[in-house]
Amino acid sequence: MNILGIETSCDETSGAVLCGGRVCSNIVSSQRCHEIFGGVVPELASREHERLIVSIVDTALAESNITKNELDVIAATAGPGLIGAVMVGLCFAQGMAYALQIPFVPVNHIEAHIFSPFINEGAGNSVPEGAYVSLTVSGGHTLLAVVAPDLSYNVIGRTLDDAAGEAFDKTGKMLGLPYPAGPVIDKLSEKGNPAFHLFPRALTSRSQSSKSWQGNLDFSFSGLKTSVLTWLQQHSPEFIEYHKADIAASIQDAIVSVLVEKTIEAANSRNIMAVSIAGGVSANSALRKTMKEACDKEGIALYLPDAIYSTDNAAMIATLAELKLSRGMNAEHRYNVAPYASFAAGAKKG
Ligand code: KG4
Ligand code: ZN
């Protein structure tokens, strides 16, 4: 089966072709026009997707050596995301599927992240046979779920306020770092001391109200943001500049330690022996390293997407469509944009 995937939910325009479960091309264009604003400007994102979508899809097809007439299915992100941005990819994909008279599969962006460790399933990268705990951490979501082998899942924890990626981006902005600050903090932290300052770890064994954390798999990062702001206001610009890498490493440590502690707690409390991490923040080197060490200690298997599939990409959209179709779920011909799509959304059972 040849599947074209399209992703335009935020500030990446991406097209990918999956042939027999393997990625034959995955073209991602990250919009630079938002940098001067320190965050994504929705209207600019839509216009940029509109400008690029045809050439991205053409390039994805050319690189895969598949012509559009050889496509069997087209899949696109239907939400959650910025409504105008999602609409560009979704309408383009539905129009193209209609013109080619082939099925269209709407894909939930967060579900696609959840299954991104299993991109290239056709090359033997299989979904585990038993249940596993999935941590999905992106710019807009922080989610813990137990995933069953039939691809159904239960959400067992989520952020009560900011997402983990948002915590990286906003504290990084306070430090004067460019958007998105997550990868910059990651790089800067390599030279910093994570124990330089202990920023708060809300709802964990190290939070002040430690009794209330036990068994609580929800996250909260807004207190970290306030704490970083207050701490920065109490120190001189020269001191901050001198210790930039130490501060970055301390912020990163606060975020990563919470993510790892709760993921391991979720697996241990349910006797689950496999864990996966996905979403933009799963590219973080400290998160990958700390989670691997924690999983090894507990004898838990860890599944990670390749770094190129951590952040937004169309290969994960095509992959989820393929996984669902291969398990007998139906394609649909028309679908409306769902900016706040629920986590239970997706193709129906056939
Ligand atoms: O999944 P994604 O590409 O887009 C959304 O669906 O949100 O995630 C983007 C987020 C941003 O907040 C970005 O700062 C963060 O992922 N991110 C990272 C790293 N790479 C991307 N955060 C920490 N370390 C990284 N290496
Ligand atoms: Zn994403």
Coordinates of C-alpha atoms in Angstrom, one line a residue, residues 20-22 118-127 319 322-323 326-327:
G20 CA 4.5 -1.0 2.3
G21 CA 5.0 0.4 5.8
R22 CA 8.4 1.9 5.1
F118 CA 6.8 2.5 15.4
I119 CA 7.4 4.4 12.2
N120 CA 8.9 1.9 9.6
E121 CA 6.8 -0.9 11.0
G122 CA 7.2 -2.5 7.6
A123 CA 11.0 -2.7 8.4
G124 CA 10.2 -4.8 11.6
N125 CA 9.8 -1.9 14.0
S126 CA 6.7 -3.5 15.6
V127 CA 4.2 -2.2 18.1
T319 CA 2.2 5.6 9.6
E322 CA -1.3 2.5 7.8
L323 CA -1.5 0.9 11.3
S326 CA -3.9 -2.8 8.5
R327 CA -6.0 -3.5 11.6

